Rosetta silent file (secondary structure, phi, psi, omega in degrees, C-alpha in Angstrom):
SEQUENCE: MEAKVLVAFRDRHTKEVYTKDQIIEVTEERLEEMNSSRFGILVEAVTAQEKPKQEPKPEPESKKPKPKPATKKPTKKK
SCORE:     score description
SCORE:     0.000 S_00000001
   1 L     0.000  124.008  167.422   93.422  100.640   72.169 S_00000001
   2 E   -79.530  145.403  171.979   92.800   96.818   72.851 S_00000001
   3 E  -145.560  154.933 -169.496   89.594   94.989   72.005 S_00000001
   4 E  -108.553  116.673 -174.087   88.253   91.787   72.667 S_00000001
   5 E   -66.711  119.588  171.756   86.851   89.887   69.547 S_00000001
   6 L   -83.160  -54.341  179.482   82.977   88.599   70.475 S_00000001
   7 L  -124.349  131.438 -175.578   82.240   86.968   67.281 S_00000001
   8 L   -61.851  134.478 -169.242   84.815   85.441   64.688 S_00000001
   9 E  -154.051  165.533  172.856   84.970   87.363   61.837 S_00000001
  10 E  -101.141  134.464  167.500   87.340   88.510   58.643 S_00000001
  11 L   -82.258  125.991 -178.417   88.508   92.136   58.556 S_00000001
  12 L   -75.384   -4.939 -176.121   87.841   93.631   55.319 S_00000001
  13 L  -107.644  -23.954 -170.603   90.610   95.976   55.289 S_00000001
  14 L  -116.719   -5.506  179.918   93.576   93.702   56.530 S_00000001
  15 L    62.912    8.732 -170.121   91.865   90.260   55.298 S_00000001
  16 L   -96.170  146.650 -168.614   92.973   88.743   58.491 S_00000001
  17 E  -102.190  123.393 -175.304   90.481   86.410   60.276 S_00000001
  18 E   -95.669  134.963  170.854   89.853   87.042   64.042 S_00000001
  19 L   -90.388  166.693  178.092   88.615   84.350   66.404 S_00000001
  20 L   -81.063  133.670 -178.231   86.466   84.814   69.308 S_00000001
  21 L    93.229   19.316 -171.791   88.035   85.754   72.573 S_00000001
  22 L  -102.379  132.866  167.166   91.244   87.038   70.679 S_00000001
  23 E   -92.592  120.896  170.423   92.715   90.584   71.763 S_00000001
  24 E  -115.780  155.190 -176.256   93.434   92.819   69.011 S_00000001
  25 E  -100.267  119.629  174.974   95.076   96.300   68.737 S_00000001
  26 L  -144.125  166.151  162.512   92.658   98.801   66.768 S_00000001
  27 L   -77.375  162.801  178.478   92.059  102.260   66.980 S_00000001
  28 H   -73.914  -27.108 -175.891   88.712  103.738   68.388 S_00000001
  29 H   -66.736  -42.196  173.509   87.710  104.959   64.978 S_00000001
  30 H   -74.135  -30.367  174.925   88.152  101.363   63.702 S_00000001
  31 H   -61.438  -40.998 -179.384   86.468   99.796   66.628 S_00000001
  32 H   -74.578  -30.138  173.458   83.239  101.814   65.952 S_00000001
  33 H   -55.830  -52.429  174.741   83.559  101.009   62.224 S_00000001
  34 H   -50.779  -54.623 -175.863   83.740   97.323   63.049 S_00000001
  35 H   -77.834   -0.654  169.125   80.702   97.521   65.339 S_00000001
  36 L   -95.209    6.386  165.474   78.577   99.471   62.709 S_00000001
  37 L   -50.191  171.979 -179.167   78.588   96.616   60.474 S_00000001
  38 L   -89.701  -14.233  175.603   75.410   94.983   59.428 S_00000001
  39 L   -86.001    9.383  175.559   76.514   91.995   61.384 S_00000001
  40 L    99.958 -171.674 -169.371   76.245   93.591   64.712 S_00000001
  41 L   -89.881  124.658  175.798   78.810   94.310   67.701 S_00000001
  42 L  -107.777  -42.584  164.596   81.868   92.291   66.923 S_00000001
  43 E  -131.404  162.592 -164.333   84.262   93.442   69.290 S_00000001
  44 E  -131.480  138.296  175.214   84.336   95.264   72.723 S_00000001
  45 E   -55.898  142.231  178.245   86.814   97.559   74.170 S_00000001
  46 L  -127.109  120.859  176.599   89.195   96.085   76.932 S_00000001
  47 L   -87.236  165.007 -178.254   90.216   98.129   79.879 S_00000001
  48 H   -58.125  -40.912  174.986   93.392   97.519   81.917 S_00000001
  49 H   -52.395  -39.636 -175.603   91.226   95.933   84.590 S_00000001
  50 H   -89.036   -4.700 -176.310   89.438   93.405   82.178 S_00000001
  51 L   -63.084  123.942 -174.027   92.634   92.569   80.578 S_00000001
  52 L   -77.534  130.666  168.359   92.990   88.660   81.165 S_00000001
  53 L   -70.110  113.065  175.283   96.255   87.899   83.060 S_00000001
  54 L   -77.192   99.194  178.707   98.258   84.835   81.449 S_00000001
  55 L   -77.643  137.848  167.903   99.369   82.885   84.513 S_00000001
  56 L   -71.685  138.847 -171.715  102.016   80.432   83.786 S_00000001
  57 L   -81.236  153.280 -178.028  100.694   77.100   83.872 S_00000001
  58 L   -76.587  140.412 -174.101  102.457   74.743   86.585 S_00000001
  59 L   -82.864  128.954  177.648  104.793   72.254   85.073 S_00000001
  60 L   -77.168  157.666 -164.841  103.597   68.716   85.966 S_00000001
  61 L   -74.022  135.078 -171.092  105.580   66.550   88.088 S_00000001
  62 L   -68.744  133.918  178.803  107.912   64.173   86.012 S_00000001
  63 L   -94.231  136.728  160.821  106.211   60.940   86.247 S_00000001
  64 L   -84.120  132.357  179.625  107.807   57.637   86.162 S_00000001
  65 L   -55.515  131.714  162.583  106.351   55.100   83.816 S_00000001
  66 L   -64.654  133.166  176.736  104.540   52.437   85.885 S_00000001
  67 L   -64.482  149.379 -173.363  106.011   49.199   85.947 S_00000001
  68 L   -84.145  132.152  178.927  104.124   46.441   84.000 S_00000001
  69 L   -58.431  158.033  173.660  102.874   43.705   86.405 S_00000001
  70 L   -75.183  120.636 -177.298  104.864   40.387   85.980 S_00000001
  71 L  -108.293  137.544  173.313  103.038   37.865   83.836 S_00000001
  72 L   -75.432  124.601 -175.363  103.764   34.172   83.951 S_00000001
  73 L   -92.577  132.575  176.748  104.509   33.187   80.441 S_00000001
  74 L   -43.579  127.603  172.684  102.720   29.656   79.474 S_00000001
  75 L  -100.285  156.275 -171.771  104.947   26.632   79.380 S_00000001
  76 L   -92.951  129.838  173.336  104.457   23.703   76.951 S_00000001
  77 L   -80.914  136.825  173.815  103.540   20.310   78.669 S_00000001
  78 L  -111.850    0.000    0.000  105.394   17.345   77.376 S_00000001
């Protein structure tokens, strides 16, 4: 079962640190155990419909560097 982390925490069994909005794989029993802590609801079950889809980001168009404006160099007067 997949679960979404609601509050960042360290798992006391695996010693792994989970961050907010991270999707983790847990059993139903472990999910209930995590949420029964004194810190309140830490994770929520994710259903197939709620599962966020990771869409590929569009690649940025190749940008040509802008040409620098021509500057006139100062000349020394004689």
